[in-house]
Coordinates of C-alpha atoms in Angstrom, one line a residue:
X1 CA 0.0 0.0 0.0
X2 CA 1.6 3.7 -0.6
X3 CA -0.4 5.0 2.8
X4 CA -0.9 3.1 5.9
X5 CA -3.5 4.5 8.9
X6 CA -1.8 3.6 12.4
X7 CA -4.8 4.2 14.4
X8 CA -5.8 3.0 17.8
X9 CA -7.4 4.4 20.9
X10 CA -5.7 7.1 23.2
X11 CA -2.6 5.9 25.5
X12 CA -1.7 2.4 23.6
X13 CA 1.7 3.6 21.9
X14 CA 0.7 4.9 18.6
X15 CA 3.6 7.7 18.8
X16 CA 6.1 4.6 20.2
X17 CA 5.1 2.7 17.3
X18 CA 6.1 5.2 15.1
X19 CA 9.3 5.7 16.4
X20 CA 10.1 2.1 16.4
X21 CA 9.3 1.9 12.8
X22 CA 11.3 5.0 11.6
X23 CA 14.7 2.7 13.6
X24 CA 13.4 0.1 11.8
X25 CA 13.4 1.5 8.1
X26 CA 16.7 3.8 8.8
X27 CA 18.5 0.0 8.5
X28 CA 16.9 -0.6 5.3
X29 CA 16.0 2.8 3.2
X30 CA 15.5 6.5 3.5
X31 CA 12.9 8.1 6.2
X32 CA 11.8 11.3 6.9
X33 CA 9.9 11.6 9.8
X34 CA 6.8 14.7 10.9
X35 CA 4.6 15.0 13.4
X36 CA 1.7 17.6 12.5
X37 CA 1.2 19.0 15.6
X38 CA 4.7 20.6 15.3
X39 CA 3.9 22.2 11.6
X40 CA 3.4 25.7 11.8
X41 CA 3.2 28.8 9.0
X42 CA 0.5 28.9 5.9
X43 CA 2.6 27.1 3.6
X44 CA 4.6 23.5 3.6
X45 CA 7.3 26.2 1.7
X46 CA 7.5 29.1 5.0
X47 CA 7.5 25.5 7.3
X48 CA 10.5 23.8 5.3
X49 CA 12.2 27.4 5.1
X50 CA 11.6 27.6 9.0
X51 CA 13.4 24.4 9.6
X52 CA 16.3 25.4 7.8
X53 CA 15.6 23.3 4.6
X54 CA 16.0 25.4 1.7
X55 CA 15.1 23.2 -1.2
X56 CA 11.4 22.5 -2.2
X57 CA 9.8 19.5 -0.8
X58 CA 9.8 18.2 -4.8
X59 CA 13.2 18.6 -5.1
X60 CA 14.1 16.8 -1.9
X61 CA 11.8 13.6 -2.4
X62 CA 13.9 13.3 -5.8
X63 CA 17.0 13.8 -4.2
X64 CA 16.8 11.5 -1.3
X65 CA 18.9 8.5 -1.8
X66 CA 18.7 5.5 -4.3
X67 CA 17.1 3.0 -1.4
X68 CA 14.2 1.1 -2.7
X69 CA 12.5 2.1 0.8
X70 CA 11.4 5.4 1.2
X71 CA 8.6 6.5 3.6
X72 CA 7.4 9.4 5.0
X73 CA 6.0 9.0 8.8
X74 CA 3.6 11.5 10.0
X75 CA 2.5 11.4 13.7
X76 CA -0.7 12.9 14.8
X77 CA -3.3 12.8 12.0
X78 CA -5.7 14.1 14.5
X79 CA -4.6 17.7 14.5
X80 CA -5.1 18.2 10.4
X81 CA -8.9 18.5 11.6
X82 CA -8.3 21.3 14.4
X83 CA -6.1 23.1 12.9
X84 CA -6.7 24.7 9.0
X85 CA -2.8 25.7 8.6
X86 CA -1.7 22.2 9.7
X87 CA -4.1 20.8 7.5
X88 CA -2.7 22.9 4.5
X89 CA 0.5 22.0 5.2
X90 CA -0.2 18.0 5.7
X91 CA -2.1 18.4 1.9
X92 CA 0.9 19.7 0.4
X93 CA 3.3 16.7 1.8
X94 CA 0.8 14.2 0.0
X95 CA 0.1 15.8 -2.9
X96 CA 4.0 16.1 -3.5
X97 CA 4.1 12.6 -2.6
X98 CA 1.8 11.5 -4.9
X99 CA 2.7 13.7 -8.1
X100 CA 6.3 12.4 -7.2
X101 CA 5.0 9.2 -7.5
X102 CA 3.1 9.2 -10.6
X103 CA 5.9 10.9 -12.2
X104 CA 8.2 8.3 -11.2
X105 CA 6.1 5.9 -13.0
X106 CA 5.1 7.4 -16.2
X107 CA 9.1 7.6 -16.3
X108 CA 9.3 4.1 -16.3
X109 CA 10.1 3.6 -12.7
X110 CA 8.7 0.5 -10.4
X111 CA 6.6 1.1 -7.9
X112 CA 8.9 -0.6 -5.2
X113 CA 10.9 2.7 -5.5
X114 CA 8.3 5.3 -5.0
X115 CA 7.6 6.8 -1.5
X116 CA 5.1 5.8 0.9
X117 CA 3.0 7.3 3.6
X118 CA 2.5 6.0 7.1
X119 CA 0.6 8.1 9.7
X120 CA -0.9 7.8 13.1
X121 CA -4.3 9.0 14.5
X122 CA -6.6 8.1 17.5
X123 CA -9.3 5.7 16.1
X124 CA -12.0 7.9 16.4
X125 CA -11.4 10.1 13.7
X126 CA -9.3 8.0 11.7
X127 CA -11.8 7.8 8.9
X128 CA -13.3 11.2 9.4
X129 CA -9.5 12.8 8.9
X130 CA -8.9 10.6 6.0
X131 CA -12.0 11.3 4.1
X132 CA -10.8 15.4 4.4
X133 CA -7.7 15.1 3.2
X134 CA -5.7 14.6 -0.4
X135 CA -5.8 11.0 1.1
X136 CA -9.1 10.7 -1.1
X137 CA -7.7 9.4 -3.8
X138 CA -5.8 6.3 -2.0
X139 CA -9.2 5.7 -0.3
X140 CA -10.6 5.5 -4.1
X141 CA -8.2 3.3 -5.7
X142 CA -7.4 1.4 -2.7
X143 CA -3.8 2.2 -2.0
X144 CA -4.8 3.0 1.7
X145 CA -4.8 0.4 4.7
X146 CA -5.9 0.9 8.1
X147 CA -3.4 -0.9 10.9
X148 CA -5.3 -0.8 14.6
X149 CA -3.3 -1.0 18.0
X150 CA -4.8 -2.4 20.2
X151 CA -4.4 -2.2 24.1
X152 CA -1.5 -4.7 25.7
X153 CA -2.5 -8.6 25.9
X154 CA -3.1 -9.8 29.1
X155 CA 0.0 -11.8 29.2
X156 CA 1.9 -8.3 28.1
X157 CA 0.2 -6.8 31.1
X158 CA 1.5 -10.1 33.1
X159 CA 5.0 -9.2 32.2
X160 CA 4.9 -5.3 33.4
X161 CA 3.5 -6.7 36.3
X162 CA 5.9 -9.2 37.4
X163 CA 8.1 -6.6 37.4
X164 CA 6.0 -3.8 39.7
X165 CA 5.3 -6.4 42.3
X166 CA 2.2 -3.1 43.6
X167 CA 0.1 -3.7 40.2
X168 CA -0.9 -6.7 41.2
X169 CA -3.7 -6.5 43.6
X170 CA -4.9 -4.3 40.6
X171 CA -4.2 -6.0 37.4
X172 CA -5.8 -9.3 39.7
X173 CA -9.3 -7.1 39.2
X174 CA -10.7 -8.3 36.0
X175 CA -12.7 -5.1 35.4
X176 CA -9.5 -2.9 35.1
X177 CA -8.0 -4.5 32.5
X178 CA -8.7 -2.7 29.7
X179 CA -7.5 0.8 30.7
X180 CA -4.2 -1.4 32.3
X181 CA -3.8 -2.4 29.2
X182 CA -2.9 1.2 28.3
X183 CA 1.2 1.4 27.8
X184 CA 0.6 4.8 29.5
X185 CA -1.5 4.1 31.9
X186 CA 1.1 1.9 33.6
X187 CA 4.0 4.0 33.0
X188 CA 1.9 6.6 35.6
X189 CA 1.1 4.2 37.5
X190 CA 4.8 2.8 37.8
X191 CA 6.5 5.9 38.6
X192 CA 8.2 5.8 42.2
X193 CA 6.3 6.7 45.3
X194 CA 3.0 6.8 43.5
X195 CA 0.4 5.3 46.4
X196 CA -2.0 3.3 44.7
X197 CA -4.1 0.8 46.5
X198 CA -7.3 -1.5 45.8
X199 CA -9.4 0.9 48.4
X200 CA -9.1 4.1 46.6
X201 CA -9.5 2.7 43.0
X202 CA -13.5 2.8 41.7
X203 CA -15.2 -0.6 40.6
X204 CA -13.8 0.8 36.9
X205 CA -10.7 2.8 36.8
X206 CA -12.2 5.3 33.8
X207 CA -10.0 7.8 32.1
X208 CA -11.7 10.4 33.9
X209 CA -10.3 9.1 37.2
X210 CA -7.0 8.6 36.0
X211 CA -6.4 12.5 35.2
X212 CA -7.1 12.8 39.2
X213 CA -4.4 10.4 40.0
X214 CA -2.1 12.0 37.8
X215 CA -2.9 15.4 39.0
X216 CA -3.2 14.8 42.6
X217 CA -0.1 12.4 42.7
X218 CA 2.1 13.2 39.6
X219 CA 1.2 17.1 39.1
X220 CA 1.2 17.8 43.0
X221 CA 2.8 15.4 44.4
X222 CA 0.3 14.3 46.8
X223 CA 0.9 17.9 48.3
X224 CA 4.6 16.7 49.1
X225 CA 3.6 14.1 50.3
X226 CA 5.7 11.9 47.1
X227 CA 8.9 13.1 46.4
X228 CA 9.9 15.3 43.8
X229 CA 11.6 19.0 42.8
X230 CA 9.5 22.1 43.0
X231 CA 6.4 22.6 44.9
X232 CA 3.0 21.6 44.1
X233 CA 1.6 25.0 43.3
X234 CA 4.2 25.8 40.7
X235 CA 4.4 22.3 39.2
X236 CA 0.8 22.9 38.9
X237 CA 1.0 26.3 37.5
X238 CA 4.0 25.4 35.4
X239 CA 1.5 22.7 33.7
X240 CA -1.4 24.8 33.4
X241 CA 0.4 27.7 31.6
X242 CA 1.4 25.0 29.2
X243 CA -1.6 23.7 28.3
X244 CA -2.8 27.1 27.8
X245 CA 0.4 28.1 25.3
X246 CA 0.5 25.0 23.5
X247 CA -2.7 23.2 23.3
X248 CA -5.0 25.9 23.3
X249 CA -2.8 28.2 21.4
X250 CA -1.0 26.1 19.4
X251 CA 2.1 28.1 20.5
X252 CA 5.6 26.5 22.3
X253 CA 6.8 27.9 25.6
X254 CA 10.1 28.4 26.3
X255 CA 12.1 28.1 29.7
X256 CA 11.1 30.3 32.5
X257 CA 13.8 30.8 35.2
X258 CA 10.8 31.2 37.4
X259 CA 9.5 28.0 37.3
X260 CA 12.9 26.1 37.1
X261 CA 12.8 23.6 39.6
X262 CA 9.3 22.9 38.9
X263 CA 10.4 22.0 35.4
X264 CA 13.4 19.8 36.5
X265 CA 10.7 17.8 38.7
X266 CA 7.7 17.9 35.8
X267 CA 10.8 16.3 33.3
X268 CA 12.0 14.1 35.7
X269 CA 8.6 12.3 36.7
X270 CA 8.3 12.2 32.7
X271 CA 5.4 15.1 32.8
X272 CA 7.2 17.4 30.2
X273 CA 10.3 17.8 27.6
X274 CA 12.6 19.8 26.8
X275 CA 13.7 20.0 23.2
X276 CA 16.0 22.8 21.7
X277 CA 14.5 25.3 24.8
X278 CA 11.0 24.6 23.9
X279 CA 8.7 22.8 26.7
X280 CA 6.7 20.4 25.3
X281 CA 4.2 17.4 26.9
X282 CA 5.5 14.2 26.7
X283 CA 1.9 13.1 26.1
X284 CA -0.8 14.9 24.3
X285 CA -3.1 13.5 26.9
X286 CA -1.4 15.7 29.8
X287 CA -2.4 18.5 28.2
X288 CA -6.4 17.3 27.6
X289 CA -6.2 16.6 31.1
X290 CA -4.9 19.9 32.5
X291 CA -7.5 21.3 30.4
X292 CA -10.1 19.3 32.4
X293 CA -8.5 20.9 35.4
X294 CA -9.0 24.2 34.0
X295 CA -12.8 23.8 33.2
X296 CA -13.2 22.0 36.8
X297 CA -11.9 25.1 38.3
X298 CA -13.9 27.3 35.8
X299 CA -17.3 28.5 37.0
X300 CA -18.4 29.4 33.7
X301 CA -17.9 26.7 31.3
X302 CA -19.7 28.0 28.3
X303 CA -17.4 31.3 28.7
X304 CA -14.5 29.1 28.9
X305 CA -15.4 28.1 25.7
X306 CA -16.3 31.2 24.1
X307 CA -13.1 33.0 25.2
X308 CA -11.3 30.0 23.7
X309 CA -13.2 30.9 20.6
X310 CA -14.2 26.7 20.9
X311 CA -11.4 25.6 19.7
X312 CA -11.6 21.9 18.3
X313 CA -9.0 21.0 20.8
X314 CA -11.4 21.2 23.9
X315 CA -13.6 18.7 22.5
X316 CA -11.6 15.9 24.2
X317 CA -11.1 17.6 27.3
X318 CA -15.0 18.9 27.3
X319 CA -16.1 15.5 27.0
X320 CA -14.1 14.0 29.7
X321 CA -14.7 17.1 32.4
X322 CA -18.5 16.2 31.7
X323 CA -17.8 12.4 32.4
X324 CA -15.8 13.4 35.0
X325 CA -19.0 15.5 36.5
X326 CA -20.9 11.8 36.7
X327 CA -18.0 8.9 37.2
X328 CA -15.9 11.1 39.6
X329 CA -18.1 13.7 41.4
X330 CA -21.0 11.4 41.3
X331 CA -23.0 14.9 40.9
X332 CA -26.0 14.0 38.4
X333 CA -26.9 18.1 39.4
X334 CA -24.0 19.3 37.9
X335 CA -24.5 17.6 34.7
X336 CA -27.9 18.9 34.6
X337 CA -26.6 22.7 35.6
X338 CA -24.1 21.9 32.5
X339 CA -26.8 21.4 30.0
X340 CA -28.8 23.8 31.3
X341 CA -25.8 26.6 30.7
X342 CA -24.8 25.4 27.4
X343 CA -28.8 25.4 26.6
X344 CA -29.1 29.1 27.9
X345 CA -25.9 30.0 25.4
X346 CA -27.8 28.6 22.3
X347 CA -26.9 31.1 18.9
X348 CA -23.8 31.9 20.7
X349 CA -22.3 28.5 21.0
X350 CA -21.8 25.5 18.5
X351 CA -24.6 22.8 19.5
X352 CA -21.7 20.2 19.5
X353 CA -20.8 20.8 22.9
X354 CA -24.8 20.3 24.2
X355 CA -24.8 17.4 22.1
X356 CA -21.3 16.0 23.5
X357 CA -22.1 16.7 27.1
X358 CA -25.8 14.9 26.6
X359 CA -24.3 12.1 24.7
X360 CA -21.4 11.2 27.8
X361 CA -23.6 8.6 29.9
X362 CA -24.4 6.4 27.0
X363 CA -20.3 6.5 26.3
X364 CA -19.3 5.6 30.4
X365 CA -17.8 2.5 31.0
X366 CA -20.2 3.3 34.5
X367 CA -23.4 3.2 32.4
X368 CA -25.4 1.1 34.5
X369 CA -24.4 3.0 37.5
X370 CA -25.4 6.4 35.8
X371 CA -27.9 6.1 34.4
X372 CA -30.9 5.4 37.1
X373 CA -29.3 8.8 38.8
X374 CA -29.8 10.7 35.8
X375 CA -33.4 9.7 35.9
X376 CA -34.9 11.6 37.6
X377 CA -33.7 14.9 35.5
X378 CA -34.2 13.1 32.5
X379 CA -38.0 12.7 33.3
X380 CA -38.0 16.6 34.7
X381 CA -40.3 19.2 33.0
X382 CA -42.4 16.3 31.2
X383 CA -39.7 14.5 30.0
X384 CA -37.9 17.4 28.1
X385 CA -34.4 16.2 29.0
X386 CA -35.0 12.2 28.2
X387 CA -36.8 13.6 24.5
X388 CA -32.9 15.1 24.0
X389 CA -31.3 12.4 25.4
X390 CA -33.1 9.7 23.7

């Protein structure tokens, strides 16, 4: 196939994949390697210029090496549909890809030698992504395969845990394997003096739960309590500011003497990076869930949202603060109180984020727990919320 989909629910090692695959190919062709998150400027011409490469993208798929093997790896498919520049840019990489490789061709070239695509994305917009991009035409004439990860193996599980002796009273529950079976989930949850027993998990441990752990514990350090450099207000701070700069804004933030000891501990418990002065999360997921923290914190949630200007990157972190509302806070009111805000802001909002927040009991892995406490403001005003809802 010329393009390959990597796609796979959030937290299973899509990005690792990647990386492994690009050490891979080095040994046996040419790679050049993206991820679309960090493309910035209106043009794929002002983002090669910013990187310091001065030839045209044309030029440099022709000049690259004589190896039969040449791929292009692109990580983070999911931001060509938040972001219209990234997008842009992405279109221009396959379209020179593929008029590169239909010129090849009609020269008499064999296919073996033309340059393939391989890309990740989270699989739930996998298809959605792909259908809005110059990947069209591979989706028409069948060049284009679709490669799911899936979570860790129970016996892949088995192995982490023989080696973190205090995962195994939880990995022996049944009813937390799947989000165990999340690479990231277990590198939190293996990081040293994280305290972690059976009592304080929930009957499921849901992603909405986890951002808690990993902001109480990680983030704060369990208010000293765990060990780690800077203190629990900056680390916090520190992380919040760069949510705001770089997931919100798009933009990178640099090195603040201010914070620096809270940056040497957010690095060292794996939190952050640091690459060429730039701050980045090691996880996009860190970033959704700071955001959740934000909104939590945030009396007005529809204003959060408007001063935002909605950007497509809250969606995420929308839908998980309203889970969060109902498998967390166990506050049925609150979800109510949510709709009713977002209902109140209707011409001024998008309907997405009624429609998102309405939607999150049918999508909780705590379902049949939520859902006879919703009932009762479902059936309020003659039923008006359960005609929505159903």
């Amino acid at each position: 196939h010329e393009v390959v989909v990597i796609s796979g629910e959030p937290m299973v090692g899509k990005t690792v994949i990647l990386k492994r695959l690009a050490d891979r190919l080095r040994q046996e062709g040419e790679v050049i390697v993206f991820a679309v998150e960090r493309f910035f400027g209106a043009s794929l011409e002002h983002f090669l210029h910013s990187i310091h490469m001065e030839n045209d993208f044309q030029r440099v798929l022709s000049a690259i090496g004589t190896a039969p093997l040449r791929c292009i790896l692109i990580d983070g498919l999911d931001w060509a549909g938040i972001d219209q520049d990234k997008k842009r840019i992405l279109n221009d990489i396959i379209l020179a890809v593929q008029r590169y490789n239909e010129e090849h061709k009609k020269r008499g070239g064999v296919g073996e030698y033309c340059w393939k695509l391989v890309f990740t994305v989270r699989k739930e917009s996998a298809e959605t992504i792909v259908k809005h991009l110059s990947l069209r035409k591979n989706l028409a004439d069948r060049t284009i395969s679709f490669y799911e990860v899936g979570p860790l193996t129970e016996e892949e599980v088995a192995t982490v845990v023989d080696q973190f002796p205090k995962l195994r009273s939880l990995a022996s529950e049944g009813h937390l394997n799947d989000i165990l079976s999340r690479p990231l989930v277990l590198d939190i949850l293996t990081l040293p003096g994280i305290s972690l027993s059976l009592k304080e998990a929930p009957s499921v441990l849901t992603e909405s739960w986890l951002l808690d752990l990993f902001w109480e514990e990680i983030v704060r350090l369990a208010e000293g309590a765990r060990h780690g450099r800077g203190t629990p207000d900056q680390r916090a701070r520190f992380v919040a500011a760069l949510a705001q700069q770089s997931t919100l804004s798009g933009e990178h933030l640099q090195d603040d003497p201010l914070y620096s000891e809270a940056i040497a501990g957010l690095i060292s418990d794996r939190i952050i990076t640091r690459e060429k002065g730039e701050i980045r999360f090691v996880h996009e997921a860190y970033g959704e869930w700071t955001i959740v923290k934000m909104l939590i914190s945030h009396r007005n949630v529809p204003g959060f949202l408007n001063s935002c200007n909605e950007s497509l990157t809250l969606v995420r972190p929308f839908r998980l603060y309203a889970s969060h509302l109902l498998e967390v806070e166990r506050a049925p009111e609150f979800w109510a109180e949510l709709l009713d805000s977002l209902e109140q802001q209707e011409g001024s909002l998008s309907p997405r984020w009624y429609q998102d927040a309405l939607g999150v009991p049918l999508s909780s892995p705590l379902q049949d727990e939520i859902l006879p406490k919703i009932g009762p403001y479902l059936l309020e005003r003659n039923g008006y919320l359960l005609s929505k809802f159903l």
